[in-house]
Every structure is written in C-alpha cells, then in structure tokens.
Amino acid sequence: MTLVAGCDQMARQPRADAQEASRFFPDGKVNQAPPVGTVARGELARDAVLAERPPLTAALLERGEERYRINCVPCHGLAGDGLGTVVQRGFPRPPDFAEPRLVQAPDRHFLKVIEHGYGVMYSYAARVKPADRWAIVAHIRSLQLARTADVKALPEEDRRALEARP
C-alpha cells in the first residue's frame, strides 16, 4: 500500500493582490500587460462578426430599431435628430444623424462610435453585442434616408400617399 502525503503549502504560499507592489517583476507591479499577440477569449469571434456587414433584411432593420430604441433614443431621439430626453434635461445635444458629414460617413464610423464612444458619449461595447451594432447602424441609415430623401424621387403612388397624410 502506498501512502501519498500532501502538503498544505499551496494555501500558505506567498502571493500578491492586484495593484500591489511586487519585487518579483522588474517594473515593481503585480499587474502585468499581456504578452504581445495575446487574444482574449471570444475576441476572434467578435472580430469576425464585426468584419463584414450582414445582408440588409427586414429582420435586421427590426432588430436595429428595437436596439436603437433601447440604447440610443434617450440621447439621439426617435428621429435621430439629437433631441432625446436627456438633452431636454440639460445634457449636451448629440449630432443630428441627418447632418451631411454623418450621412456621408462610412458604416464603420458608427460601429467605432458604438464601441469606443465619441465626445461625451461613453462606450456601448459592453451593452451592445457586435451583431446588434450592425443592426443599429442599419436603423441609423434608415433614419437618415427617411429624413433626407427627396419626395420627388418616390414613385407616384407613394408620393400621393405621403402627401395625403395629415
């Protein structure tokens, strides 16, 4: 019969807490930057979703409108004019999505703003999934089109229906 004796040294080994000083590392810090080339779990899958715009479908637009209403309306407003409820309470007004510079901006601009924030807008990377970012961008484009489209360019039937509305 073989007896295996374990030692309890792991429970009592020297260790350091985060943000504590350390004599072990040359820079004296416990927290060390990850080695160059390190990829966090899930980052490759996230990057794959963001790499290519999905096809424009009714389902994508519906999802985009839903996510926009949840995450963007308080500041940007339903129409994307920058007149959300927080603006009415004294917060800075975000830009109108119908501004020519934003109408001409590439889709990637909006993806980057959602991920990193812009000006006083903070990052929504932790709140909006990558696939939903594309959906929100599609909805922003639909808002821009709705507000900047030339009525004369519409088919006659659609133009009459629009003009008949009060």
Tab-separated table of C-alpha atoms in Angstrom:
chain	number	residue	atom	x	y	z
A	1	MET	CA	0.000	0.000	0.000
A	2	THR	CA	1.350	3.376	-0.996
A	3	LEU	CA	0.601	6.436	1.034
A	4	VAL	CA	0.576	9.800	-0.624
A	5	ALA	CA	1.186	12.612	1.664
A	6	GLY	CA	0.144	16.034	0.512
A	7	CYS	CA	1.434	19.211	1.818
A	8	ASP	CA	-0.614	22.248	2.620
A	9	GLN	CA	1.921	24.636	1.192
A	10	MET	CA	-0.341	25.956	-1.587
A	11	ALA	CA	-2.652	27.569	0.933
A	12	ARG	CA	0.252	29.347	2.569
A	13	GLN	CA	2.397	30.304	-0.414
A	14	PRO	CA	3.450	33.890	-0.981
A	15	ARG	CA	1.150	35.834	-3.255
A	16	ALA	CA	0.284	39.394	-4.117
A	17	ASP	CA	-3.039	41.164	-4.578
A	18	ALA	CA	-3.917	43.193	-7.649
A	19	GLN	CA	-2.490	46.738	-7.658
A	20	GLU	CA	0.037	45.766	-5.002
A	21	ALA	CA	3.770	46.389	-5.387
A	22	SER	CA	5.903	43.428	-6.329
A	23	ARG	CA	9.603	42.667	-6.085
A	24	PHE	CA	9.155	39.754	-8.487
A	25	PHE	CA	8.692	41.822	-11.662
A	26	PRO	CA	11.291	44.354	-12.821
A	27	ASP	CA	8.744	47.190	-13.048
A	28	GLY	CA	7.611	46.577	-9.467
A	29	LYS	CA	3.955	45.986	-10.390
A	30	VAL	CA	1.825	42.917	-9.773
A	31	ASN	CA	-0.451	43.647	-12.736
A	32	GLN	CA	1.405	42.968	-15.956
A	33	ALA	CA	0.357	43.684	-19.534
A	34	PRO	CA	-0.431	40.527	-21.502
A	35	PRO	CA	2.281	39.321	-23.867
A	36	VAL	CA	2.217	40.821	-27.372
A	37	GLY	CA	-0.124	38.873	-29.629
A	38	THR	CA	-2.371	37.669	-26.821
A	39	VAL	CA	-6.000	37.345	-27.885
A	40	ALA	CA	-8.722	37.323	-25.247
A	41	ARG	CA	-11.326	34.580	-25.314
A	42	GLY	CA	-14.168	35.443	-27.652
A	43	GLU	CA	-12.270	38.280	-29.379
A	44	LEU	CA	-11.774	36.369	-32.625
A	45	ALA	CA	-15.485	35.541	-32.821
A	46	ARG	CA	-16.369	39.172	-32.029
A	47	ASP	CA	-13.995	40.430	-34.687
A	48	ALA	CA	-15.472	38.003	-37.227
A	49	VAL	CA	-18.980	39.398	-36.624
A	50	LEU	CA	-17.758	42.975	-36.998
A	51	ALA	CA	-15.605	42.254	-40.065
A	52	GLU	CA	-18.419	42.148	-42.589
A	53	ARG	CA	-21.763	43.927	-42.787
A	54	PRO	CA	-24.658	41.449	-42.765
A	55	PRO	CA	-27.215	41.498	-45.587
A	56	LEU	CA	-29.878	44.194	-45.226
A	57	THR	CA	-33.101	42.401	-44.331
A	58	ALA	CA	-36.388	43.343	-42.693
A	59	ALA	CA	-35.346	41.309	-39.640
A	60	LEU	CA	-32.069	43.261	-39.351
A	61	LEU	CA	-33.933	46.577	-39.570
A	62	GLU	CA	-36.481	45.470	-36.966
A	63	ARG	CA	-33.715	44.369	-34.598
A	64	GLY	CA	-31.886	47.622	-35.226
A	65	GLU	CA	-34.956	49.690	-34.417
A	66	GLU	CA	-35.512	47.711	-31.210
A	67	ARG	CA	-31.890	48.079	-30.063
A	68	TYR	CA	-31.813	51.754	-31.108
A	69	ARG	CA	-34.922	52.470	-29.023
A	70	ILE	CA	-33.340	50.783	-26.020
A	71	ASN	CA	-29.818	52.199	-26.234
A	72	CYS	CA	-29.853	55.330	-28.387
A	73	VAL	CA	-33.203	57.136	-28.112
A	74	PRO	CA	-32.539	58.749	-24.712
A	75	CYS	CA	-29.849	60.927	-26.303
A	76	HIS	CA	-30.360	60.757	-30.069
A	77	GLY	CA	-34.175	60.860	-30.123
A	78	LEU	CA	-36.590	58.685	-32.099
A	79	ALA	CA	-35.881	60.526	-35.355
A	80	GLY	CA	-32.119	60.645	-34.833
A	81	ASP	CA	-32.233	64.438	-34.575
A	82	GLY	CA	-30.307	64.591	-31.281
A	83	LEU	CA	-33.321	65.723	-29.279
A	84	GLY	CA	-33.644	62.876	-26.793
A	85	THR	CA	-34.988	63.245	-23.272
A	86	VAL	CA	-31.559	63.644	-21.684
A	87	VAL	CA	-30.913	66.679	-23.882
A	88	GLN	CA	-34.126	68.224	-22.560
A	89	ARG	CA	-32.681	67.743	-19.072
A	90	GLY	CA	-29.507	69.677	-19.798
A	91	PHE	CA	-27.100	67.127	-21.257
A	92	PRO	CA	-25.162	68.078	-24.393
A	93	ARG	CA	-27.001	67.520	-27.666
A	94	PRO	CA	-25.521	64.809	-29.869
A	95	PRO	CA	-25.243	65.496	-33.592
A	96	ASP	CA	-28.215	65.070	-35.901
A	97	PHE	CA	-27.791	61.898	-37.972
A	98	ALA	CA	-29.094	63.853	-40.996
A	99	GLU	CA	-26.032	66.138	-40.951
A	100	PRO	CA	-24.212	65.745	-44.287
A	101	ARG	CA	-20.969	64.615	-42.623
A	102	LEU	CA	-22.830	61.733	-40.914
A	103	VAL	CA	-24.884	60.835	-43.979
A	104	GLN	CA	-21.584	60.545	-45.876
A	105	ALA	CA	-19.731	58.774	-43.037
A	106	PRO	CA	-18.926	55.102	-43.612
A	107	ASP	CA	-20.802	52.484	-41.603
A	108	ARG	CA	-17.577	51.726	-39.733
A	109	HIS	CA	-17.705	55.212	-38.202
A	110	PHE	CA	-20.924	54.316	-36.377
A	111	LEU	CA	-19.529	50.924	-35.342
A	112	LYS	CA	-16.484	52.629	-33.826
A	113	VAL	CA	-18.611	55.212	-32.023
A	114	ILE	CA	-20.798	52.476	-30.532
A	115	GLU	CA	-17.718	50.551	-29.424
A	116	HIS	CA	-15.476	53.384	-28.203
A	117	GLY	CA	-17.807	56.330	-27.640
A	118	TYR	CA	-17.297	59.825	-29.035
A	119	GLY	CA	-17.132	63.185	-27.321
A	120	VAL	CA	-19.227	62.884	-24.165
A	121	MET	CA	-20.814	59.623	-25.338
A	122	TYR	CA	-19.322	56.677	-23.482
A	123	SER	CA	-18.620	53.263	-24.959
A	124	TYR	CA	-21.526	50.906	-25.518
A	125	ALA	CA	-19.249	47.929	-26.260
A	126	ALA	CA	-20.325	46.117	-23.090
A	127	ARG	CA	-24.011	46.923	-23.647
A	128	VAL	CA	-24.489	46.251	-27.365
A	129	LYS	CA	-23.492	42.927	-28.916
A	130	PRO	CA	-21.452	43.122	-32.125
A	131	ALA	CA	-24.288	41.787	-34.317
A	132	ASP	CA	-26.660	44.337	-32.771
A	133	ARG	CA	-24.219	47.129	-33.636
A	134	TRP	CA	-24.697	46.325	-37.315
A	135	ALA	CA	-28.462	46.316	-36.780
A	136	ILE	CA	-28.315	49.748	-35.129
A	137	VAL	CA	-26.203	51.081	-37.999
A	138	ALA	CA	-28.830	49.801	-40.455
A	139	HIS	CA	-31.529	51.597	-38.465
A	140	ILE	CA	-29.494	54.822	-38.389
A	141	ARG	CA	-29.190	54.607	-42.179
A	142	SER	CA	-32.967	54.164	-42.447
A	143	LEU	CA	-33.481	57.250	-40.256
A	144	GLN	CA	-31.104	59.215	-42.458
A	145	LEU	CA	-32.883	58.112	-45.604
A	146	ALA	CA	-36.293	58.937	-44.133
A	147	ARG	CA	-35.156	62.454	-43.259
A	148	THR	CA	-33.077	63.264	-46.317
A	149	ALA	CA	-34.909	61.511	-49.167
A	150	ASP	CA	-36.238	63.667	-51.987
A	151	VAL	CA	-40.025	63.278	-52.163
A	152	LYS	CA	-39.853	63.819	-55.930
A	153	ALA	CA	-37.758	60.661	-56.232
A	154	LEU	CA	-40.552	58.496	-54.807
A	155	PRO	CA	-42.860	56.519	-57.088
A	156	GLU	CA	-46.079	58.432	-57.892
A	157	GLU	CA	-48.262	56.131	-55.756
A	158	ASP	CA	-46.032	56.528	-52.683
A	159	ARG	CA	-45.786	60.281	-53.179
A	160	ARG	CA	-49.594	60.644	-53.325
A	161	ALA	CA	-49.969	58.511	-50.177
A	162	LEU	CA	-47.389	60.652	-48.383
A	163	GLU	CA	-48.975	63.925	-49.477
A	164	ALA	CA	-52.429	62.689	-48.411
A	165	ARG	CA	-51.276	62.178	-44.813
A	166	PRO	CA	-52.165	64.985	-42.421
